[in-house]
Every structure is written in structure tokens, then in C-alpha cells.
Amino acid sequence: MSRTTRTSNRTKRLLVLAVAGALTGGAVASSAANAAPVTPRTGVVTAIQAELRAGWVKTTDDPTGITVDLPGKATVEKHSERVLGQEVTSRGYLVETEEGFVVFVVTEVPDAYDMRLDTALRSFVEGVEKETGTSFVSTGANETTVDGRPALDARIATDEGERMTGSTRLIDGGGYLVQAVTVGPEANEKALEKTHQEIVDSIRMP
């Protein structure tokens, strides 16, 4: 597989960590300045899956009942942190594709958290930069809704080093933050956009 059609292993690994990890910290960043020290843990949760078109898989986040179609069987990771005296859990569903990779994350937030999607987007980008050491930018933020829930769409890209591009959608799920990210080499931009649109169109909030 050529370098232009597959994300480098190092970048993919770092970005996956950034998405799955930055959301747990980033989603509560504005409320957690005086929180107790964070103690991350990792584990595995179960996704209910059924085969769809051409290898796509319907995945259900069991605790919330949120469903999404992903372009393959997901690797599932769970991260937990104690924030503001409350256990905050993030469940990440990761799929590598020919064009790059996809991450779908559901993060629980503390009861006192004031959900602001623009703040969550900034925290996510900052988290990606911290994990990868590469400068990322978000552009074209556009407000929308998913099953009546507030949502925010944006483009993301590197502005130095390995040229990466992608899209993200964040959804205010009330007691949780939902995020879909599709990212890969800049050369695969059109294919990445198509994949991302199919993913976000499939998201269903109970």
C-alpha cells in the first residue's frame, strides 16, 4: 500500500489516541480546572454489530443506544477518568480504511458541565496537537442538528508536516458528547469526505 493511500502507522496511532483520549479530557476542560487528578484506565466494551452494504457495519453504543454505520468492524476502546468527583467514561470505535481511518466516540460528561460544542471542538483540536506534536486547524464550523440534538460540523487539517485532512461532527447528547472523525492523507480528500458523509448521515440518537 503506497504512502499516499494509507495513513502512516505512526500518525494513525497518534491521532487515534488523540481522538479517543482528548475527548474525555477536552469535553470537560472548561469545567475541570480544579478537578482531582485524572486516573486513566483502558478496557473494552461490546458493540452490537450487523453486516451492512459492502463491509459496512452497524454499531451500537450499548449504554446510550446510539447507532452508527462504520466502514468495517470497529476496534473498541474504553477510557475512564474521574472529573469533578464523577466518573467520566469515553467509548471509542476505531476503523482503518483504505483512505485513512474513522473514529466514533461517545463521552459521558459531568452533570454540572455546560455543553458548548465550539469549546469542545477547540479542546479536541488542542488535544490532537498535543498528542501528535503536529499543528492542526479546524475550519468552516457549521451548526446543524441530529435527531433534534444540537450538532457542529467542521473540517480539520494539518498545516505543517505530513499533509492530513478530514472532517468531524460533534453532537450534544445531553449527558454525553458524541463525535465522529474521518481523517487521512490530503490526497484522499474526496474519498474521505464521501465516507464521512455516509457515517454522519447514519447516526441515530435515541
Tab-separated table of N, CA, C and O in Angstrom, residues 13 32 40 46 51 57 61 68 79 83 85 98 115 121 129 152 162 168 170 185-187 190 201:
chain	number	residue	atom	x	y	z
A	13	ARG	N	-1.705	6.019	14.638
A	13	ARG	CA	-1.721	5.640	16.045
A	13	ARG	C	-1.864	6.859	16.945
A	13	ARG	O	-2.657	6.871	17.879
A	32	ALA	N	-12.986	21.482	34.399
A	32	ALA	CA	-12.138	20.594	35.176
A	32	ALA	C	-10.862	21.241	35.692
A	32	ALA	O	-9.963	20.549	36.128
A	40	PRO	N	-6.438	7.666	34.225
A	40	PRO	CA	-6.982	6.968	33.073
A	40	PRO	C	-6.902	5.447	33.233
A	40	PRO	O	-5.977	4.933	33.828
A	46	THR	N	-18.529	-3.737	24.537
A	46	THR	CA	-19.103	-4.546	23.456
A	46	THR	C	-19.951	-3.696	22.533
A	46	THR	O	-20.760	-2.910	22.973
A	51	GLU	N	-23.884	-6.940	9.682
A	51	GLU	CA	-23.288	-6.593	8.395
A	51	GLU	C	-24.241	-5.728	7.556
A	51	GLU	O	-25.431	-5.978	7.473
A	57	VAL	N	-20.621	-1.799	8.765
A	57	VAL	CA	-21.134	-2.476	9.957
A	57	VAL	C	-21.932	-1.504	10.819
A	57	VAL	O	-21.442	-0.415	11.140
A	61	ASP	N	-23.663	1.818	20.489
A	61	ASP	CA	-23.044	2.105	21.778
A	61	ASP	C	-24.039	1.644	22.845
A	61	ASP	O	-25.049	2.300	23.087
A	68	VAL	N	-24.530	3.880	14.685
A	68	VAL	CA	-23.815	4.495	13.575
A	68	VAL	C	-23.354	3.386	12.639
A	68	VAL	O	-23.051	2.280	13.075
A	79	HIS	N	-12.097	4.458	27.902
A	79	HIS	CA	-11.231	5.262	28.760
A	79	HIS	C	-12.086	5.894	29.856
A	79	HIS	O	-13.157	6.428	29.570
A	83	VAL	N	-13.501	13.146	37.128
A	83	VAL	CA	-13.502	14.588	36.932
A	83	VAL	C	-14.614	15.202	37.772
A	83	VAL	O	-15.763	14.756	37.720
A	85	GLY	N	-15.281	14.904	40.765
A	85	GLY	CA	-15.860	13.917	41.661
A	85	GLY	C	-16.764	12.911	40.995
A	85	GLY	O	-17.460	12.147	41.659
A	98	GLU	N	-9.055	2.181	3.543
A	98	GLU	CA	-8.034	2.360	2.513
A	98	GLU	C	-7.591	3.819	2.424
A	98	GLU	O	-6.472	4.108	2.029
A	115	MET	N	-22.476	22.223	28.265
A	115	MET	CA	-22.095	21.739	26.949
A	115	MET	C	-22.044	22.873	25.931
A	115	MET	O	-23.052	23.522	25.653
A	121	LEU	N	-14.933	21.540	20.326
A	121	LEU	CA	-14.150	21.450	19.087
A	121	LEU	C	-12.745	21.991	19.300
A	121	LEU	O	-11.757	21.366	18.887
A	129	GLU	N	-3.276	18.200	18.671
A	129	GLU	CA	-1.954	18.824	18.551
A	129	GLU	C	-1.011	18.333	19.643
A	129	GLU	O	0.164	18.044	19.399
A	152	LEU	N	-22.394	20.156	15.527
A	152	LEU	CA	-21.453	21.078	14.899
A	152	LEU	C	-20.569	20.288	13.949
A	152	LEU	O	-19.945	19.292	14.341
A	162	GLU	N	3.320	16.200	7.622
A	162	GLU	CA	2.525	15.304	6.786
A	162	GLU	C	1.146	15.910	6.564
A	162	GLU	O	0.445	16.252	7.503
A	168	THR	N	-15.118	16.393	11.005
A	168	THR	CA	-15.616	15.944	12.298
A	168	THR	C	-17.021	16.473	12.529
A	168	THR	O	-17.372	17.549	12.034
A	170	LEU	N	-19.583	16.942	15.973
A	170	LEU	CA	-19.810	16.822	17.407
A	170	LEU	C	-21.292	17.010	17.669
A	170	LEU	O	-21.929	17.889	17.071
A	185	PRO	N	-4.638	11.037	4.538
A	185	PRO	CA	-3.770	11.875	3.710
A	185	PRO	C	-4.567	12.825	2.831
A	185	PRO	O	-5.648	12.478	2.346
A	186	GLU	N	-4.016	14.001	2.608
A	186	GLU	CA	-4.696	15.033	1.811
A	186	GLU	C	-5.050	14.526	0.417
A	186	GLU	O	-6.071	14.923	-0.160
A	187	ALA	N	-4.243	13.627	-0.137
A	187	ALA	CA	-4.501	13.096	-1.471
A	187	ALA	C	-5.820	12.330	-1.557
A	187	ALA	O	-6.376	12.151	-2.637
A	190	LYS	N	-11.334	13.579	-1.324
A	190	LYS	CA	-12.684	13.337	-1.833
A	190	LYS	C	-13.268	12.041	-1.281
A	190	LYS	O	-14.442	11.991	-0.895
A	201	ASP	N	-24.568	10.711	8.231
A	201	ASP	CA	-25.962	10.521	7.832
A	201	ASP	C	-26.599	9.324	8.532
A	201	ASP	O	-27.823	9.252	8.668
